[in-house]
PDB file of N, CA and C in Angstrom:
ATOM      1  N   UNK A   1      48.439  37.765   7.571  1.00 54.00           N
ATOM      2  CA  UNK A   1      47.267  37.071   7.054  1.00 54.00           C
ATOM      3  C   UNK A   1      47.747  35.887   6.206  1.00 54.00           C
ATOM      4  N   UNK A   2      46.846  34.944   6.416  1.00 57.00           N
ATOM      5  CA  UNK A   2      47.856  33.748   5.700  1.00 57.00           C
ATOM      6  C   UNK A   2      47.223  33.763   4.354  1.00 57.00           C
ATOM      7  N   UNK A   3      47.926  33.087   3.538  1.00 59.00           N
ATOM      8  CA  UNK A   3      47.823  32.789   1.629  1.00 59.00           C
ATOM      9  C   UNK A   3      46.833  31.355   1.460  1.00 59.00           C
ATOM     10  N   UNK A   4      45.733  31.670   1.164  1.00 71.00           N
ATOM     11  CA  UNK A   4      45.162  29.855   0.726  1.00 71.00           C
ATOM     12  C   UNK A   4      45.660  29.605  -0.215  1.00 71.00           C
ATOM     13  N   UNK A   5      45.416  28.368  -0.361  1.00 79.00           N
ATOM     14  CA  UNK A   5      46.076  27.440  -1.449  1.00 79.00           C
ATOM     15  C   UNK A   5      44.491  27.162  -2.542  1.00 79.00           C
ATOM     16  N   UNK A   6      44.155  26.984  -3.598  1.00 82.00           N
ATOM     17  CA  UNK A   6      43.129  26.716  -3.950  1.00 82.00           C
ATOM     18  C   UNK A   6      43.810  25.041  -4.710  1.00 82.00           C
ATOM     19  N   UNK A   7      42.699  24.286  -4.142  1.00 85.00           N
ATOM     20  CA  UNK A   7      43.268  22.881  -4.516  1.00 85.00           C
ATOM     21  C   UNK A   7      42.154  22.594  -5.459  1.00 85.00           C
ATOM     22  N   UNK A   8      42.644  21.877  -6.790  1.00 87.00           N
ATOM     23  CA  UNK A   8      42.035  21.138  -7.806  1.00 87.00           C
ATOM     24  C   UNK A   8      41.888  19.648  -7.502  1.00 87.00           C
ATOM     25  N   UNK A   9      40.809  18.634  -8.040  1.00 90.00           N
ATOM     26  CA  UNK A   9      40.559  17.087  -7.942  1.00 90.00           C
ATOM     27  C   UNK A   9      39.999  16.741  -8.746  1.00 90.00           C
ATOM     28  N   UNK A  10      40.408  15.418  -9.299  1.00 93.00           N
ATOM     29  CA  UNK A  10      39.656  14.709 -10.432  1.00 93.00           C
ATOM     30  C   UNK A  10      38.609  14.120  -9.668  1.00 93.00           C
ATOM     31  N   UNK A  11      37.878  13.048 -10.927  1.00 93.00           N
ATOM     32  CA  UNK A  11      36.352  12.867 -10.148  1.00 93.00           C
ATOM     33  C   UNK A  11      36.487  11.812  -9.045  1.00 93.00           C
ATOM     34  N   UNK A  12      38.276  10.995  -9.242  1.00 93.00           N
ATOM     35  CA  UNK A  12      37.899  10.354  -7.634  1.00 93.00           C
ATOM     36  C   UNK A  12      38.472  10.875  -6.914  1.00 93.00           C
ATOM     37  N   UNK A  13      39.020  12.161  -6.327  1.00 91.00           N
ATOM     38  CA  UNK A  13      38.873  12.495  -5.316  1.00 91.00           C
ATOM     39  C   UNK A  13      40.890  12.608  -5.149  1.00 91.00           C
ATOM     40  N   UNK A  14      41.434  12.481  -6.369  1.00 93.00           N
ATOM     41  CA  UNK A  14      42.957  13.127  -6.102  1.00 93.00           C
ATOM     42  C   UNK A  14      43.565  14.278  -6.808  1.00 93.00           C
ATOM     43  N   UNK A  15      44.114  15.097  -5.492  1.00 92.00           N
ATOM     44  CA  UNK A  15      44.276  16.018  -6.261  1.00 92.00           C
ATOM     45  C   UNK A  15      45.431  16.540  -7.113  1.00 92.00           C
ATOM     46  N   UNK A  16      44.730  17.336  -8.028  1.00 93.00           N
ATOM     47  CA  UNK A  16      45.879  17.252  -9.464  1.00 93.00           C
ATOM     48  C   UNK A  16      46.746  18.647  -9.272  1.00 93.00           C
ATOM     49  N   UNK A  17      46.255  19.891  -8.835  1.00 92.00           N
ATOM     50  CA  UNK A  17      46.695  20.899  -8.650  1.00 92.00           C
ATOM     51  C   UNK A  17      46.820  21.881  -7.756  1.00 92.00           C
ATOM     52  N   UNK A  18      47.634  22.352  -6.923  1.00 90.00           N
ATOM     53  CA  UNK A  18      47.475  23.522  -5.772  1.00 90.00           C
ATOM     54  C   UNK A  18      47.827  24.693  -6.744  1.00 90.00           C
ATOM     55  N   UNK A  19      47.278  25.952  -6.005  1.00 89.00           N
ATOM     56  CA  UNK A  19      47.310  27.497  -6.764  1.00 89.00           C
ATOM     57  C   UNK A  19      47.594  28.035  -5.322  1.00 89.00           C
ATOM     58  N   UNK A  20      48.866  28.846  -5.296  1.00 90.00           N
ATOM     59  CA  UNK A  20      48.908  29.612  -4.382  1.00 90.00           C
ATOM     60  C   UNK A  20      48.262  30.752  -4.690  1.00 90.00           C
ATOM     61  N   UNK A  21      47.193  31.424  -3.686  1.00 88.00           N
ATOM     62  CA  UNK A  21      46.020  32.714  -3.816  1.00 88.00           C
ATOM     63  C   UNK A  21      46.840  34.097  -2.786  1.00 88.00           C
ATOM     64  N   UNK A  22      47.122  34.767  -4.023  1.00 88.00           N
ATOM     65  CA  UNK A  22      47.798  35.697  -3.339  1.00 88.00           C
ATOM     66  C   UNK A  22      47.168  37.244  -3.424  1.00 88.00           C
ATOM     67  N   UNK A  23      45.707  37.344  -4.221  1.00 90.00           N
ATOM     68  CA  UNK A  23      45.004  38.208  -4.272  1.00 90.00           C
ATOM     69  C   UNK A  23      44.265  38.744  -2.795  1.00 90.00           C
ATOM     70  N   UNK A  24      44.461  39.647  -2.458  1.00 91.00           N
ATOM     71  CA  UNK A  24      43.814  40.150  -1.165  1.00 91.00           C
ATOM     72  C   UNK A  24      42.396  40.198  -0.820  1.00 91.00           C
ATOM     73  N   UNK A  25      41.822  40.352  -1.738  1.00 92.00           N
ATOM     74  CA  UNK A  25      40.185  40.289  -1.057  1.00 92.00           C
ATOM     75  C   UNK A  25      39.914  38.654  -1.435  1.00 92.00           C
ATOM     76  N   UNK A  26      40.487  37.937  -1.827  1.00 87.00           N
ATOM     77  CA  UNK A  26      40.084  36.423  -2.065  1.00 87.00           C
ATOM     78  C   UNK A  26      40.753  35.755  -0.863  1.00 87.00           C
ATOM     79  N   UNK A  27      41.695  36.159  -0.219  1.00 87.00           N
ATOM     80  CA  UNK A  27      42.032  35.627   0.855  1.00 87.00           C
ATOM     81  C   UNK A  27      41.217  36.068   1.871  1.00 87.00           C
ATOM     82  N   UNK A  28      41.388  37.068   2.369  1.00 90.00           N
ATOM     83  CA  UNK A  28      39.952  37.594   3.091  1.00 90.00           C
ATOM     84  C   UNK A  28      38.510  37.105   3.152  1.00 90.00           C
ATOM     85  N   UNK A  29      38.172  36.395   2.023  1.00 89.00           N
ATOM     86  CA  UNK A  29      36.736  35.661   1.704  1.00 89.00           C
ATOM     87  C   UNK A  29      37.413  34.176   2.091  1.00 89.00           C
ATOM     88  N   UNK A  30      38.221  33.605   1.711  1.00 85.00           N
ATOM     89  CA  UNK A  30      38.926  32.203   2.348  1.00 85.00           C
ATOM     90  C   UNK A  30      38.851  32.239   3.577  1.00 85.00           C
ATOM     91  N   UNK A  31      39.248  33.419   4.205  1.00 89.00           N
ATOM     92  CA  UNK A  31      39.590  33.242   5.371  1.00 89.00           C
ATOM     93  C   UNK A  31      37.838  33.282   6.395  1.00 89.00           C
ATOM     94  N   UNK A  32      37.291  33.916   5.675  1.00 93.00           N
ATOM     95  CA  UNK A  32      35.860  33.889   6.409  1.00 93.00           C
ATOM     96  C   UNK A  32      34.956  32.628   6.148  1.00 93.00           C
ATOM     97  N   UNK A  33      35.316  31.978   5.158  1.00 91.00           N
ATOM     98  CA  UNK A  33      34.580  30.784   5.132  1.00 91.00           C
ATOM     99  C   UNK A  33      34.971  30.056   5.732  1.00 91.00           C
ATOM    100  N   UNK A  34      36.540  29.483   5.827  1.00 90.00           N
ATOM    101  CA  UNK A  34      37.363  28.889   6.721  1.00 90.00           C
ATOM    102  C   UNK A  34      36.112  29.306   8.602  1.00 90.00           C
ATOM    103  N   UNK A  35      36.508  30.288   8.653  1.00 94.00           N
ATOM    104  CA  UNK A  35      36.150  30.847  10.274  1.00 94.00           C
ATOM    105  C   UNK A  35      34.462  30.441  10.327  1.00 94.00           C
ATOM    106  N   UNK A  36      33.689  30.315   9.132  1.00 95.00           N
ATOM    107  CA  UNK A  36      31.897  29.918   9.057  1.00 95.00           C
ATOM    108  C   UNK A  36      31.986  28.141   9.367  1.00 95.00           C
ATOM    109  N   UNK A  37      33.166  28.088   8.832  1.00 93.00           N
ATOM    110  CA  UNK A  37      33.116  26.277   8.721  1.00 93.00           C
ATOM    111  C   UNK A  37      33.464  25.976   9.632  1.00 93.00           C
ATOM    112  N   UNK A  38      34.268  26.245  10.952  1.00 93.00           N
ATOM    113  CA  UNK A  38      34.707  26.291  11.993  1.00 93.00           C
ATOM    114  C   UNK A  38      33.657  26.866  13.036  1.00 93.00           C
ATOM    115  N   UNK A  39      33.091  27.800  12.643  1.00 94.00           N
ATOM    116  CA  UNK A  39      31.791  27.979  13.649  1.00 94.00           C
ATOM    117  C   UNK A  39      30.882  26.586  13.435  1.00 94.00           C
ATOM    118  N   UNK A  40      30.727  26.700  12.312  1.00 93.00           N
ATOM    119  CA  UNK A  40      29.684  25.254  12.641  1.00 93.00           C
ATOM    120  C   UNK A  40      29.815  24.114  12.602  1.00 93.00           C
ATOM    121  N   UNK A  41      31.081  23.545  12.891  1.00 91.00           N
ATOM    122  CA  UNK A  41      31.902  22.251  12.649  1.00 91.00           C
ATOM    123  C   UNK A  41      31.373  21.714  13.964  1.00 91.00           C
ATOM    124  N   UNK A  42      31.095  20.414  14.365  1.00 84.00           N
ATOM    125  CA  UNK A  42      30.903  19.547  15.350  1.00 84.00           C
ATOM    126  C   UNK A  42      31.823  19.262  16.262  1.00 84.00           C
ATOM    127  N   UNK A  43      32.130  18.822  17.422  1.00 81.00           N
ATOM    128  CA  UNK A  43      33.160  18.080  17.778  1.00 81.00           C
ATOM    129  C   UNK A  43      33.365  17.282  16.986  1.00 81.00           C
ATOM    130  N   UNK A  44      34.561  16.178  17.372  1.00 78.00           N
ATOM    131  CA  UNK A  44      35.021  15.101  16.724  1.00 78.00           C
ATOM    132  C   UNK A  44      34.173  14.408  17.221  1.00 78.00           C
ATOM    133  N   UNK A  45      34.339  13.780  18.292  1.00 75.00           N
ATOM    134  CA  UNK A  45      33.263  13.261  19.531  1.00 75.00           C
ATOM    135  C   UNK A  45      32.222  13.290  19.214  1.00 75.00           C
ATOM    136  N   UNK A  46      31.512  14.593  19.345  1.00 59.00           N
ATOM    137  CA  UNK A  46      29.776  14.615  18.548  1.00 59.00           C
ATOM    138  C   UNK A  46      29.457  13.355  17.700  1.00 59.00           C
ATOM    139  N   UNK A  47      30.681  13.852  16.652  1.00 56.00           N
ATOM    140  CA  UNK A  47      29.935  13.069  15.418  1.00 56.00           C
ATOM    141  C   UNK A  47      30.324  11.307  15.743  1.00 56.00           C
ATOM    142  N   UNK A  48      31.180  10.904  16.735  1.00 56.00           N
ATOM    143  CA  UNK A  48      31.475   9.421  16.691  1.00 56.00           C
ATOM    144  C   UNK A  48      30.465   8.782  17.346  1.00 56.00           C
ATOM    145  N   UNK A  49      29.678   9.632  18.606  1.00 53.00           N
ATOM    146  CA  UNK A  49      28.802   9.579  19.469  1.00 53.00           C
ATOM    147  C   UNK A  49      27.664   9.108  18.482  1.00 53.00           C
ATOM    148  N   UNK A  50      27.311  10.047  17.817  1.00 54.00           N
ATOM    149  CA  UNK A  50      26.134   9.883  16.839  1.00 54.00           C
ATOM    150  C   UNK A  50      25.698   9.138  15.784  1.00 54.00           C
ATOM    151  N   UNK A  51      27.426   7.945  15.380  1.00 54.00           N
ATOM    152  CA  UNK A  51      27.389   7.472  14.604  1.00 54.00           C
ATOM    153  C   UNK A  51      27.013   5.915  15.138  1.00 54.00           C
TER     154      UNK A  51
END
């Protein structure tokens, strides 16, 4: 099972800190949002089409 990284950013948008997440049920919840965001992600295509 892989380890997320939890990434920190200031308010424009660089980031200041990675946290390696090595707690087991928080990776498990990473990993399912990861797999929700991927269910409903577009093609690439879709979205150039549409733009």
């Amino acid at each position: 099972m892989p380890s997320p990284q939890t990434q920190r950013f200031d308010k424009v948008g660089h980031r200041i800190s990675n946290e390696l997440v090595t707690d087991p049920a928080t990776v498990v919840q990473a990993c399912a949002w990861r797999d929700l965001a991927v269910h409903y992600a577009a093609p690439t295509n879709a979205r150039s089409a549409a733009a």
